[in-house]
Structure formats: structure tokens, C-alpha cells
Amino acid sequence: MKFALTYIIAALLPVFCLIGCKKFVQVGDPIDQVASSEAFSTDANAATAIRGIYSKMTSAIGLGFAGGLQALMDASADGLKIQASTNIYWEFYTNAITSANDNNKTLWNYFYYAIYSANAAIENINASTGMTDAGKRLYTAEARFLRALNYFYLVNTWGDVPLTTSSNYDYNNHLFRTARADVYELIKSDLLYAQANLGPAYQGAYRIRANSYAATALLAKVYLYLQEWDNAAQQATLVLNNTTDYALETDLTKTFLITSKEAILRIEQPGNNAYAGDGPFFTPTAATTVPPYTITDTLYKTFETGDKRKTSWVRTATITTGGVATTYYSPYKYRVITGTGTPLESHMVLRLGEMYLIRAEARAQGKQLTDAITDLDKVRSRAGLPLIATTNPGISQDNLLAAIAHERWVELFSENGDRWLDLKRTDKANSTLQYKPNWQTDAQLFPIPSLDIQYNKNLEQNHGYQ
């Protein structure tokens, strides 16, 4: 991974230069020494340094957790169509990504930037002589949460990936790929530590830094992906039982606002911006411009009659080009696209609606069908739809699981790649996406970036790619 690691200084500078850059990097310093101990000399300094890791999870070009992750993954599935024919975008929609694709490389690099930053933070916290024991536990837990979050997306996007808990350049430059199961062991270990040590209170406003409930929510999702149904239900329940801090927004247009009680974790857009990166990513500033990512006919027709999400979370624009009027539908969960000052929206990483759906699926898999229906109906009720408990109380397990899968799509579309990841984890990708001209089983994993393989001979490419 030399290519990614050659940029580690760029990744770490915004994190640690927030605390006096003069002592941060000396010319010739090895990369594993760039994280200045000054950045972790006190609890307050460590808090600022850790906050910088979040900012690396979005980028100026809109990838990472700023629109690109969900757009490219949903386009790889069946939820979004890319209107631009530029290869680096079109390759995702046509499931023909090359190993040299810049967007694929950027996603890979940004996940690893955050991981290396977290590793460096953990090492420096451990070595700090100025931090309190409580501060060390808190900020180690936060760094481990961020490491787990980024590894979750790496392992579900590229499969077996290099696993490291070190920021040492020489060591990381020769890593082999690690089996998916072993990566998940680190993810679970990190999240259990974070759950035990973060505490329930958020640091600062807007829920833009992880607390123990964020760790619990992500742990529920991890267990769901691992088909550990009882554990998934238990962790989701811990979040859902906190009715003081979390609640579904009855008004769908308020779900993604900064004031939403549905938010478990957000990531703010860097800079003094009032909008989430998703807003301008999906919605053009000019009303006469075709949206860059539009909802497919398949998804649009999947919404049931009367579903409020279709009117609240989908934007309709009729645009005339060459005398021909065409109607386009695009994601509209984030409506703010310009402005500075007090944030109005921030990117939602984890929210309560998904916790109901996680527990519903886990309960249905465990044949607790009545309880699963109750959870599913919480989400359907908010969307203004008939309740399963009323219309089909005797629904079979298979049909209930299908209903939950449907609900996950229309509830979570254009959010964090959930549709793409759901199709893969439930082994439905091949049967669902076979209508796409270039579809093949190998497309379920993205290619390892070619430059990383060029510089690290221990890396092997995913099957089906060169």
C-alpha cells in the first residue's frame, strides 16, 4: 500500500497540525513518527486532534462520507443512474470498474487515511505523559470506533484487505491481505472497547462525534452482517430503549436536519458550511441542470402508493433539452446545498430508523415474527403506510424477510451504500442485478487500486480484475 501511505502525511497534517505544526514534522522524519506528541500532550489537545480524523472522512471532491460513497455504491446496484458519461463515474454504473479508476482509488485511500490517523492517535495517546487516564480511555475509544467504521466499509467493498493497527511505514508497506473474518474480529474488538469507554454523552453539539450509542448502533449493524441475529437484536435494543435521546422524526422532512432526534452519529462537512456534502452532491444549484445522479425507474416504482418518503425524500425536476421535456427523480434527503454559518444538515452515518430495521430482520431470522412485525411497522407507520400487523398478521417468515428487505431499500436509499451492501450480504446481488449488461459475480467486490498493487507486491488483485 505504498501509494496510499505516501499520502499519510497529507492525511495526518489536518488531524495533528491543529495543534502547532512547527514541531509536527521534521524533514526526513519517518512516516510513523509524524504524529507529534504535542498533539496529545493534554486531553484538550487530544480532543482536537481526534476531531480532525472525522474531517478526513469527507473530501473536497465529495467522496468518502460526503455523497460519493453512497452515490457510487447505489449506482453499482440498482438505485441510482449516473447521468455523466465520464469513465471514472460510468464504470460504477456499468459494473466495469478498472483497477486504475480514480474514484475507486480515492475511496480506498480515504478509508485508509482515517485508519492510519486513528492508529497514530492510539499510539500517541498511549505514549502521552500529559493526558489523564480517563482522557486516554475516552480518546482511544473514539479512535478505535473510527478505525472500526472505516474497516467495516473496506471489508464490505473490497473483501479481504490489509489489516494494520500500526502507523509504521515500513511495516504497512509490505502487508498482505487479511481474511475478512479476521478483519471483522478487529472491528468487533474495537467497537466493544468503544462501547465500554466512550460514555453516553456526546462531545459538543450536533452529534458529530461518536458516543457509546454510536458504537452500539454500529455493532448492531456488524452483527447483522455476520448473521449473529441474537447479538444484532440485543445491540439494536440497547439503542432503541434510549427513548430520552433518540426518537423517529414524525415529519420526514426533518429526519436529516441538524436538530433531528433520529441521529445517532453525523459527520459534519469541513469548513464553515451550513450544508452536508450530500446536498450539493445530489442536487444541482441551477433548476435547469440535470441532476448528476438520478433515481432508477426500478427504485421509483418500488415505493408503495401513499409512501410519504416518495414525496419527501425524492426530488422531481422536469428539464427541457432540445425541445424535449424529461422528468428526473433524484435523492432529496438533504435539501441544503449552499450557505455558511450554523450547520443546518450534516451527513447521517447512523440513525434510529435503521435500528428498527436491523432488529426487525434479526428477529425475523430468529422466527420472532410478531416482534419483527412490530419493528417493521414502526418504520412503515412513519411513512404513512398500512401496517403489516393489520393487513397480513400471519405473514410467513420468508415473506416477512422480503418485506423487511423492501423496507430497507425505500428507507435507506442513497445512504452509505446500504442497498449495494444489502444485496451482497443477503446473496441477492446476482439474481437482482443480472439485468445489467456487464453484470458478473466478480463485480460484487471493487478492484484493489492498481498503484497499490504496483508498489506492494504482496497485494493480490480481486478475481476478475487486472
Short mmCIF file of C-alpha atoms in Angstrom, two decimals:
data_model
loop_
_atom_site.label_atom_id
_atom_site.label_comp_id
_atom_site.label_asym_id
_atom_site.label_seq_id
_atom_site.Cartn_x
_atom_site.Cartn_y
_atom_site.Cartn_z
CA MET A 1 0.00 0.00 0.00
CA LYS A 2 2.88 2.35 -0.65
CA PHE A 3 0.75 4.57 -2.85
CA ALA A 4 -1.73 5.21 -0.06
CA LEU A 5 0.99 5.52 2.52
CA THR A 6 2.92 8.12 0.58
CA TYR A 7 0.00 10.38 1.33
CA ILE A 8 -0.13 9.64 5.05
CA ILE A 9 1.47 12.97 5.90
CA ALA A 10 -1.27 14.72 3.95
CA ALA A 11 -3.80 12.64 5.83
CA LEU A 12 -2.34 13.34 9.23
CA LEU A 13 -1.48 17.00 8.82
CA PRO A 14 -5.08 18.25 9.11
CA VAL A 15 -5.51 16.00 12.13
CA PHE A 16 -2.48 16.98 14.12
CA CYS A 17 -1.50 20.37 12.73
CA LEU A 18 -4.48 21.77 14.52
CA ILE A 19 -2.08 21.74 17.47
CA GLY A 20 1.04 23.71 16.50
CA CYS A 21 2.55 22.33 13.32
CA LYS A 22 6.08 23.61 13.90
CA LYS A 23 7.10 20.52 15.84
CA PHE A 24 4.86 18.19 13.91
CA VAL A 25 7.11 17.10 11.06
CA GLN A 26 10.84 17.39 10.71
CA VAL A 27 12.28 16.96 7.24
CA GLY A 28 13.33 13.35 6.95
CA ASP A 29 11.12 12.08 9.75
CA PRO A 30 9.89 8.56 9.06
CA ILE A 31 6.16 8.48 8.45
CA ASP A 32 5.48 6.55 11.66
CA GLN A 33 6.87 9.48 13.65
CA VAL A 34 4.91 12.31 12.06
CA ALA A 35 2.20 12.34 14.73
CA SER A 36 3.66 14.87 17.14
CA SER A 37 3.38 14.08 20.82
CA GLU A 38 2.41 17.72 21.27
CA ALA A 39 -0.96 16.96 19.68
CA PHE A 40 -1.61 14.58 22.59
CA SER A 41 0.08 16.47 25.39
CA THR A 42 -3.26 17.17 27.11
CA ASP A 43 -6.80 15.85 27.00
CA ALA A 44 -7.96 19.05 25.28
CA ASN A 45 -5.31 18.76 22.59
CA ALA A 46 -6.20 15.11 22.02
CA ALA A 47 -9.88 16.02 21.63
CA THR A 48 -8.98 18.48 18.87
CA ALA A 49 -6.67 16.01 17.15
CA ILE A 50 -9.27 13.23 17.13
CA ARG A 51 -11.85 15.61 15.70
CA GLY A 52 -9.53 16.11 12.75
CA ILE A 53 -9.88 12.43 11.83
CA TYR A 54 -13.58 12.95 11.17
CA SER A 55 -12.78 15.71 8.70
CA LYS A 56 -10.62 13.27 6.72
CA MET A 57 -13.67 11.10 6.21
CA THR A 58 -15.11 13.67 3.83
CA SER A 59 -13.25 15.30 1.00
CA ALA A 60 -13.37 18.41 -1.12
CA ILE A 61 -14.37 16.40 -4.18
CA GLY A 62 -17.31 14.85 -2.38
CA LEU A 63 -16.12 11.29 -1.92
CA GLY A 64 -15.89 9.47 1.38
CA PHE A 65 -18.77 10.30 3.72
CA ALA A 66 -19.88 13.31 1.69
CA GLY A 67 -22.07 11.91 -1.05
CA GLY A 68 -19.65 9.89 -3.13
CA LEU A 69 -19.72 6.71 -1.08
CA GLN A 70 -23.46 6.33 -1.33
CA ALA A 71 -23.71 7.56 -4.94
CA LEU A 72 -21.10 5.20 -6.34
CA MET A 73 -22.35 2.19 -4.38
CA ASP A 74 -26.01 2.81 -5.20
CA ALA A 75 -25.05 3.23 -8.86
CA SER A 76 -23.22 -0.10 -8.68
CA ALA A 77 -26.51 -1.61 -7.50
CA ASP A 78 -29.93 -0.69 -8.88
CA GLY A 79 -30.87 2.52 -7.09
CA LEU A 80 -29.10 5.30 -8.96
CA LYS A 81 -28.22 6.09 -12.55
CA ILE A 82 -25.17 8.21 -13.29
CA GLN A 83 -26.01 10.84 -15.90
CA ALA A 84 -22.40 11.79 -16.66
CA SER A 85 -20.63 9.51 -19.12
CA THR A 86 -17.19 10.21 -17.65
CA ASN A 87 -15.47 6.85 -17.25
CA ILE A 88 -14.49 7.21 -13.59
CA TYR A 89 -18.20 7.52 -12.72
CA TRP A 90 -19.79 5.47 -15.51
CA GLU A 91 -17.67 2.43 -14.68
CA PHE A 92 -19.54 2.06 -11.38
CA TYR A 93 -22.96 2.20 -13.01
CA THR A 94 -21.93 -0.34 -15.65
CA ASN A 95 -20.12 -2.58 -13.14
CA ALA A 96 -16.95 -2.33 -15.21
CA ILE A 97 -14.61 -0.62 -12.75
CA THR A 98 -10.96 -0.71 -13.75
CA SER A 99 -8.21 -1.02 -11.17
CA ALA A 100 -6.93 2.40 -12.32
CA ASN A 101 -10.27 4.15 -11.64
CA ASP A 102 -9.55 7.34 -9.69
CA ASN A 103 -12.79 7.30 -7.70
CA ASN A 104 -12.22 3.72 -6.61
CA LYS A 105 -8.69 4.67 -5.58
CA THR A 106 -9.91 7.75 -3.70
CA LEU A 107 -12.47 5.78 -1.70
CA TRP A 108 -9.83 3.19 -0.79
CA ASN A 109 -7.31 5.86 0.19
CA TYR A 110 -9.71 7.88 2.31
CA PHE A 111 -10.71 4.86 4.35
CA TYR A 112 -7.05 4.07 4.97
CA TYR A 113 -6.22 7.71 5.70
CA ALA A 114 -8.70 7.59 8.57
CA ILE A 115 -7.39 4.22 9.77
CA TYR A 116 -3.75 5.32 9.78
CA SER A 117 -4.73 8.52 11.55
CA ALA A 118 -6.59 6.50 14.18
CA ASN A 119 -3.61 4.16 14.60
CA ALA A 120 -1.24 7.10 15.04
CA ALA A 121 -3.61 8.66 17.55
CA ILE A 122 -3.83 5.46 19.60
CA GLU A 123 -0.04 5.15 19.67
CA ASN A 124 0.45 8.75 20.75
CA ILE A 125 -2.26 8.59 23.37
CA ASN A 126 -0.61 5.52 24.84
CA ALA A 127 2.76 7.31 24.92
CA SER A 128 1.41 10.60 26.30
CA THR A 129 2.60 11.68 29.73
CA GLY A 130 0.27 14.68 29.94
CA MET A 131 -3.13 13.11 29.43
CA THR A 132 -5.31 11.82 32.25
CA ASP A 133 -6.17 8.13 32.44
CA ALA A 134 -9.82 8.98 31.77
CA GLY A 135 -8.84 11.05 28.74
CA LYS A 136 -6.67 8.25 27.40
CA ARG A 137 -9.55 5.78 27.63
CA LEU A 138 -12.03 8.18 26.05
CA TYR A 139 -9.94 9.21 23.05
CA THR A 140 -8.53 5.75 22.48
CA ALA A 141 -12.13 4.54 22.37
CA GLU A 142 -13.07 7.23 19.86
CA ALA A 143 -10.09 6.43 17.64
CA ARG A 144 -10.93 2.73 17.78
CA PHE A 145 -14.53 3.47 16.81
CA LEU A 146 -13.35 5.40 13.76
CA ARG A 147 -10.96 2.61 12.83
CA ALA A 148 -13.79 0.08 13.06
CA LEU A 149 -16.14 2.21 10.97
CA ASN A 150 -13.62 2.57 8.16
CA TYR A 151 -12.63 -1.09 8.22
CA PHE A 152 -16.32 -2.00 8.02
CA TYR A 153 -16.60 -0.25 4.67
CA LEU A 154 -13.25 -1.51 3.43
CA VAL A 155 -14.02 -5.18 4.08
CA ASN A 156 -17.51 -4.91 2.61
CA THR A 157 -16.29 -3.11 -0.50
CA TRP A 158 -13.04 -4.91 -1.37
CA GLY A 159 -13.28 -8.16 0.62
CA ASP A 160 -10.04 -9.31 2.24
CA VAL A 161 -8.00 -6.17 2.89
CA PRO A 162 -4.66 -5.32 4.53
CA LEU A 163 -5.18 -5.14 8.28
CA THR A 164 -2.99 -2.92 10.42
CA THR A 165 -3.13 -1.38 13.86
CA SER A 166 0.18 0.41 13.31
CA SER A 167 1.22 3.68 11.69
CA ASN A 168 4.70 2.30 10.92
CA TYR A 169 5.53 2.99 7.28
CA ASP A 170 7.93 0.11 6.73
CA TYR A 171 5.56 -2.41 8.27
CA ASN A 172 2.47 -1.20 6.43
CA ASN A 173 4.26 -1.04 3.09
CA HIS A 174 4.54 -4.84 2.92
CA LEU A 175 1.19 -6.04 4.19
CA PHE A 176 -0.65 -8.98 2.74
CA ARG A 177 -4.44 -9.04 2.54
CA THR A 178 -6.13 -10.31 5.70
CA ALA A 179 -9.09 -12.67 5.68
CA ARG A 180 -12.47 -10.99 6.06
CA ALA A 181 -13.22 -12.92 9.25
CA ASP A 182 -10.07 -11.62 10.92
CA VAL A 183 -10.84 -8.04 9.90
CA TYR A 184 -14.25 -8.42 11.49
CA GLU A 185 -12.63 -9.65 14.71
CA LEU A 186 -10.74 -6.35 14.97
CA ILE A 187 -13.90 -4.40 14.13
CA LYS A 188 -15.84 -6.13 16.91
CA SER A 189 -12.99 -5.71 19.39
CA ASP A 190 -12.70 -2.00 18.61
CA LEU A 191 -16.44 -1.44 18.91
CA LEU A 192 -16.77 -3.33 22.18
CA TYR A 193 -13.95 -1.21 23.61
CA ALA A 194 -15.59 1.95 22.29
CA GLN A 195 -18.96 0.91 23.68
CA ALA A 196 -17.45 0.41 27.13
CA ASN A 197 -15.36 3.58 27.23
CA LEU A 198 -16.99 6.35 25.19
CA GLY A 199 -19.86 7.09 27.55
CA PRO A 200 -23.40 8.13 26.58
CA ALA A 201 -22.78 11.87 26.35
CA TYR A 202 -21.84 13.49 23.05
CA GLN A 203 -18.77 15.70 22.88
CA GLY A 204 -20.03 19.07 21.72
CA ALA A 205 -23.13 19.84 19.68
CA TYR A 206 -24.87 18.22 16.71
CA ARG A 207 -23.94 14.59 17.50
CA ILE A 208 -20.92 14.76 15.20
CA ARG A 209 -18.65 12.70 17.45
CA ALA A 210 -19.23 9.12 18.47
CA ASN A 211 -20.64 8.19 21.86
CA SER A 212 -21.31 4.76 23.32
CA TYR A 213 -24.65 4.55 21.49
CA ALA A 214 -22.94 5.15 18.16
CA ALA A 215 -20.62 2.24 18.94
CA THR A 216 -23.64 0.13 19.92
CA ALA A 217 -25.51 1.03 16.72
CA LEU A 218 -22.56 0.14 14.51
CA LEU A 219 -22.06 -3.06 16.49
CA ALA A 220 -25.69 -4.00 15.78
CA LYS A 221 -25.03 -3.49 12.08
CA VAL A 222 -21.84 -5.54 12.21
CA TYR A 223 -23.62 -8.43 13.92
CA LEU A 224 -26.39 -8.24 11.31
CA TYR A 225 -23.82 -8.57 8.52
CA LEU A 226 -22.24 -11.52 10.33
CA GLN A 227 -25.66 -13.15 10.75
CA GLU A 228 -25.33 -13.16 14.53
CA TRP A 229 -29.03 -12.49 14.89
CA ASP A 230 -29.38 -12.52 18.67
CA ASN A 231 -26.43 -10.18 19.11
CA ALA A 232 -27.74 -7.83 16.42
CA ALA A 233 -31.15 -7.64 18.08
CA GLN A 234 -29.64 -7.13 21.54
CA GLN A 235 -27.41 -4.26 20.43
CA ALA A 236 -30.19 -2.56 18.46
CA THR A 237 -32.44 -2.86 21.52
CA LEU A 238 -29.89 -1.03 23.68
CA VAL A 239 -30.18 1.94 21.34
CA LEU A 240 -33.94 1.74 20.85
CA ASN A 241 -34.53 1.62 24.60
CA ASN A 242 -32.96 5.07 24.96
CA THR A 243 -36.14 7.00 24.27
CA THR A 244 -34.79 10.07 26.05
CA ASP A 245 -32.13 10.86 23.47
CA TYR A 246 -33.47 9.17 20.33
CA ALA A 247 -36.80 9.15 18.52
CA LEU A 248 -38.11 8.82 14.98
CA GLU A 249 -38.98 12.17 13.44
CA THR A 250 -42.66 12.09 12.54
CA ASP A 251 -42.08 14.74 9.86
CA LEU A 252 -39.89 13.08 7.23
CA THR A 253 -38.52 16.40 6.02
CA LYS A 254 -36.90 16.88 9.44
CA THR A 255 -35.15 13.50 9.56
CA PHE A 256 -31.83 14.80 8.23
CA LEU A 257 -31.86 18.24 9.84
CA ILE A 258 -29.22 19.05 12.42
CA THR A 259 -31.96 19.10 15.08
CA SER A 260 -33.18 15.57 14.31
CA LYS A 261 -33.50 13.27 17.31
CA GLU A 262 -33.20 10.33 14.95
CA ALA A 263 -29.48 10.97 14.50
CA ILE A 264 -27.12 8.62 16.33
CA LEU A 265 -23.99 9.84 14.56
CA ARG A 266 -23.37 12.51 11.94
CA ILE A 267 -20.19 13.70 10.24
CA GLU A 268 -20.00 17.41 9.56
CA GLN A 269 -18.81 18.94 6.33
CA PRO A 270 -15.35 20.53 6.80
CA GLY A 271 -15.30 24.31 6.89
CA ASN A 272 -17.94 26.77 7.94
CA ASN A 273 -20.67 25.22 5.82
CA ALA A 274 -24.36 25.03 6.65
CA TYR A 275 -24.91 22.01 4.42
CA ALA A 276 -23.96 18.34 4.33
CA GLY A 277 -21.83 17.24 1.41
CA ASP A 278 -24.75 15.11 0.21
CA GLY A 279 -26.86 18.18 -0.60
CA PRO A 280 -24.82 19.73 -3.42
CA PHE A 281 -23.62 16.27 -4.46
CA PHE A 282 -27.13 15.19 -5.47
CA THR A 283 -28.90 18.49 -6.15
CA PRO A 284 -27.58 20.99 -8.73
CA THR A 285 -27.73 24.68 -7.84
CA ALA A 286 -29.49 25.53 -11.12
CA ALA A 287 -33.03 24.26 -11.54
CA THR A 288 -32.41 23.71 -15.26
CA THR A 289 -29.45 21.37 -14.70
CA VAL A 290 -29.92 17.62 -14.95
CA PRO A 291 -29.07 16.01 -11.58
CA PRO A 292 -25.78 14.08 -11.79
CA TYR A 293 -27.32 11.04 -10.05
CA THR A 294 -30.94 10.13 -10.69
CA ILE A 295 -33.16 7.51 -9.11
CA THR A 296 -33.73 4.50 -11.35
CA ASP A 297 -37.18 3.58 -12.59
CA THR A 298 -36.82 0.36 -10.62
CA LEU A 299 -36.43 2.18 -7.32
CA TYR A 300 -39.04 4.83 -8.12
CA LYS A 301 -41.64 2.17 -8.89
CA THR A 302 -40.70 0.22 -5.75
CA PHE A 303 -42.32 2.83 -3.49
CA GLU A 304 -45.82 1.80 -2.47
CA THR A 305 -48.79 4.02 -3.19
CA GLY A 306 -49.07 6.62 -0.45
CA ASP A 307 -45.47 6.27 0.76
CA LYS A 308 -44.55 9.69 2.15
CA ARG A 309 -40.88 9.02 1.52
CA LYS A 310 -41.53 9.20 -2.22
CA THR A 311 -42.72 12.79 -1.89
CA SER A 312 -40.46 13.90 0.98
CA TRP A 313 -37.15 12.32 0.03
CA VAL A 314 -37.33 12.32 -3.77
CA ARG A 315 -36.87 15.48 -5.85
CA THR A 316 -38.77 15.84 -9.12
CA ALA A 317 -37.39 18.07 -11.87
CA THR A 318 -38.69 18.42 -15.42
CA ILE A 319 -35.98 19.77 -17.69
CA THR A 320 -36.30 20.67 -21.35
CA THR A 321 -33.34 19.90 -23.59
CA GLY A 322 -33.52 20.41 -27.34
CA GLY A 323 -37.25 20.94 -27.10
CA VAL A 324 -37.81 17.64 -25.29
CA ALA A 325 -39.06 17.72 -21.69
CA THR A 326 -37.75 14.95 -19.43
CA THR A 327 -38.65 14.32 -15.80
CA TYR A 328 -35.84 13.30 -13.48
CA TYR A 329 -36.07 11.96 -9.94
CA SER A 330 -33.16 12.32 -7.55
CA PRO A 331 -32.40 11.84 -3.83
CA TYR A 332 -33.62 14.76 -1.75
CA LYS A 333 -32.96 13.73 1.81
CA TYR A 334 -30.51 16.62 2.17
CA ARG A 335 -32.07 19.83 0.89
CA VAL A 336 -29.50 22.45 1.84
CA ILE A 337 -26.97 22.94 -0.96
CA THR A 338 -25.34 26.29 -0.19
CA GLY A 339 -24.62 28.59 2.72
CA THR A 340 -22.22 29.09 5.59
CA GLY A 341 -22.55 29.53 9.32
CA THR A 342 -24.57 27.42 11.73
CA PRO A 343 -24.99 23.95 10.21
CA LEU A 344 -28.48 23.05 9.07
CA GLU A 345 -27.66 19.49 7.96
CA SER A 346 -24.78 17.06 8.42
CA HIS A 347 -24.18 13.68 6.84
CA MET A 348 -26.02 10.91 8.70
CA VAL A 349 -23.86 7.86 9.41
CA LEU A 350 -26.14 6.06 11.86
CA ARG A 351 -29.80 6.73 12.63
CA LEU A 352 -32.66 5.25 14.59
CA GLY A 353 -34.76 4.17 11.61
CA GLU A 354 -32.13 1.62 10.66
CA MET A 355 -32.03 0.27 14.22
CA TYR A 356 -35.70 -0.72 13.92
CA LEU A 357 -34.98 -2.45 10.62
CA ILE A 358 -31.90 -4.22 11.97
CA ARG A 359 -33.87 -5.58 14.91
CA ALA A 360 -36.80 -6.49 12.66
CA GLU A 361 -34.54 -8.53 10.39
CA ALA A 362 -32.69 -10.16 13.28
CA ARG A 363 -35.96 -11.09 14.98
CA ALA A 364 -37.46 -12.42 11.76
CA GLN A 365 -34.38 -14.58 11.20
CA GLY A 366 -34.87 -15.89 14.74
CA LYS A 367 -38.55 -16.65 13.95
CA GLN A 368 -39.80 -13.99 16.37
CA LEU A 369 -42.22 -12.88 13.69
CA THR A 370 -44.67 -10.89 15.82
CA ASP A 371 -41.91 -8.77 17.33
CA ALA A 372 -40.30 -8.35 13.92
CA ILE A 373 -43.60 -7.08 12.50
CA THR A 374 -43.84 -4.55 15.35
CA ASP A 375 -40.43 -3.14 14.48
CA LEU A 376 -41.14 -3.07 10.76
CA ASP A 377 -44.44 -1.31 11.35
CA LYS A 378 -42.68 1.47 13.29
CA VAL A 379 -40.96 2.47 10.07
CA ARG A 380 -43.99 1.87 7.86
CA SER A 381 -46.24 3.90 10.14
CA ARG A 382 -43.92 6.90 9.92
CA ALA A 383 -44.06 6.58 6.11
CA GLY A 384 -47.87 6.63 6.15
CA LEU A 385 -48.25 3.02 5.01
CA PRO A 386 -50.66 0.26 6.12
CA LEU A 387 -49.33 -1.84 8.97
CA ILE A 388 -48.34 -5.46 8.39
CA ALA A 389 -49.89 -6.32 11.76
CA THR A 390 -53.24 -5.22 10.31
CA THR A 391 -53.01 -6.27 6.67
CA ASN A 392 -51.06 -9.52 6.96
CA PRO A 393 -50.54 -10.63 10.58
CA GLY A 394 -49.95 -14.25 9.54
CA ILE A 395 -47.19 -13.41 7.08
CA SER A 396 -44.63 -16.18 6.55
CA GLN A 397 -41.02 -15.84 7.61
CA ASP A 398 -39.77 -15.67 4.02
CA ASN A 399 -42.32 -13.06 3.02
CA LEU A 400 -41.59 -11.02 6.13
CA LEU A 401 -37.87 -11.04 5.37
CA ALA A 402 -38.68 -9.91 1.83
CA ALA A 403 -40.84 -7.11 3.23
CA ILE A 404 -38.01 -6.01 5.52
CA ALA A 405 -35.56 -6.03 2.60
CA HIS A 406 -38.01 -3.88 0.62
CA GLU A 407 -38.35 -1.51 3.55
CA ARG A 408 -34.59 -1.20 3.94
CA TRP A 409 -34.34 -0.13 0.30
CA VAL A 410 -37.01 2.57 0.35
CA GLU A 411 -35.96 3.79 3.80
CA LEU A 412 -32.19 3.79 3.34
CA PHE A 413 -31.77 4.56 -0.36
CA SER A 414 -28.78 6.81 -1.12
CA GLU A 415 -27.45 6.36 2.42
CA ASN A 416 -23.95 4.99 2.95
CA GLY A 417 -24.19 2.36 0.22
CA ASP A 418 -26.74 0.30 2.15
CA ARG A 419 -28.60 -1.06 -0.88
CA TRP A 420 -25.38 -2.29 -2.52
CA LEU A 421 -24.15 -3.86 0.70
CA ASP A 422 -27.55 -5.41 1.47
CA LEU A 423 -27.74 -7.15 -1.90
CA LYS A 424 -24.31 -8.67 -1.35
CA ARG A 425 -24.70 -9.74 2.28
CA THR A 426 -28.05 -11.42 1.56
CA ASP A 427 -26.70 -13.17 -1.55
CA LYS A 428 -29.21 -11.36 -3.75
CA ALA A 429 -26.77 -9.41 -5.92
CA ASN A 430 -26.59 -11.93 -8.76
CA SER A 431 -30.32 -12.53 -9.06
CA THR A 432 -31.21 -8.85 -8.67
CA LEU A 433 -28.56 -7.28 -10.89
CA GLN A 434 -28.36 -9.83 -13.70
CA TYR A 435 -30.38 -7.45 -15.92
CA LYS A 436 -27.38 -5.10 -16.06
CA PRO A 437 -25.42 -5.71 -19.31
CA ASN A 438 -21.97 -6.06 -17.73
CA TRP A 439 -23.02 -7.80 -14.54
CA GLN A 440 -20.89 -10.68 -13.32
CA THR A 441 -20.36 -12.19 -9.89
CA ASP A 442 -16.86 -10.73 -9.59
CA ALA A 443 -18.34 -7.20 -9.69
CA GLN A 444 -19.54 -7.64 -6.09
CA LEU A 445 -16.06 -6.59 -4.99
CA PHE A 446 -14.35 -3.46 -6.25
CA PRO A 447 -10.80 -3.83 -7.61
CA ILE A 448 -7.76 -3.15 -5.44
CA PRO A 449 -6.24 0.07 -6.86
CA SER A 450 -3.55 -0.81 -9.38
CA LEU A 451 -0.95 1.56 -7.96
CA ASP A 452 -1.19 -0.08 -4.55
CA ILE A 453 -0.50 -3.45 -6.15
CA GLN A 454 2.34 -1.95 -8.16
CA TYR A 455 4.07 -0.66 -5.04
CA ASN A 456 3.24 -3.55 -2.71
CA LYS A 457 3.99 -6.86 -4.40
CA ASN A 458 2.32 -8.72 -1.51
CA LEU A 459 -1.12 -7.48 -2.55
CA GLU A 460 -3.18 -9.71 -4.81
CA GLN A 461 -5.93 -8.35 -7.06
CA ASN A 462 -9.56 -9.37 -6.64
CA HIS A 463 -10.71 -12.08 -9.02
CA GLY A 464 -11.89 -10.79 -12.38
CA TYR A 465 -9.71 -7.68 -12.44
CA GLN A 466 -6.29 -6.95 -13.88
#
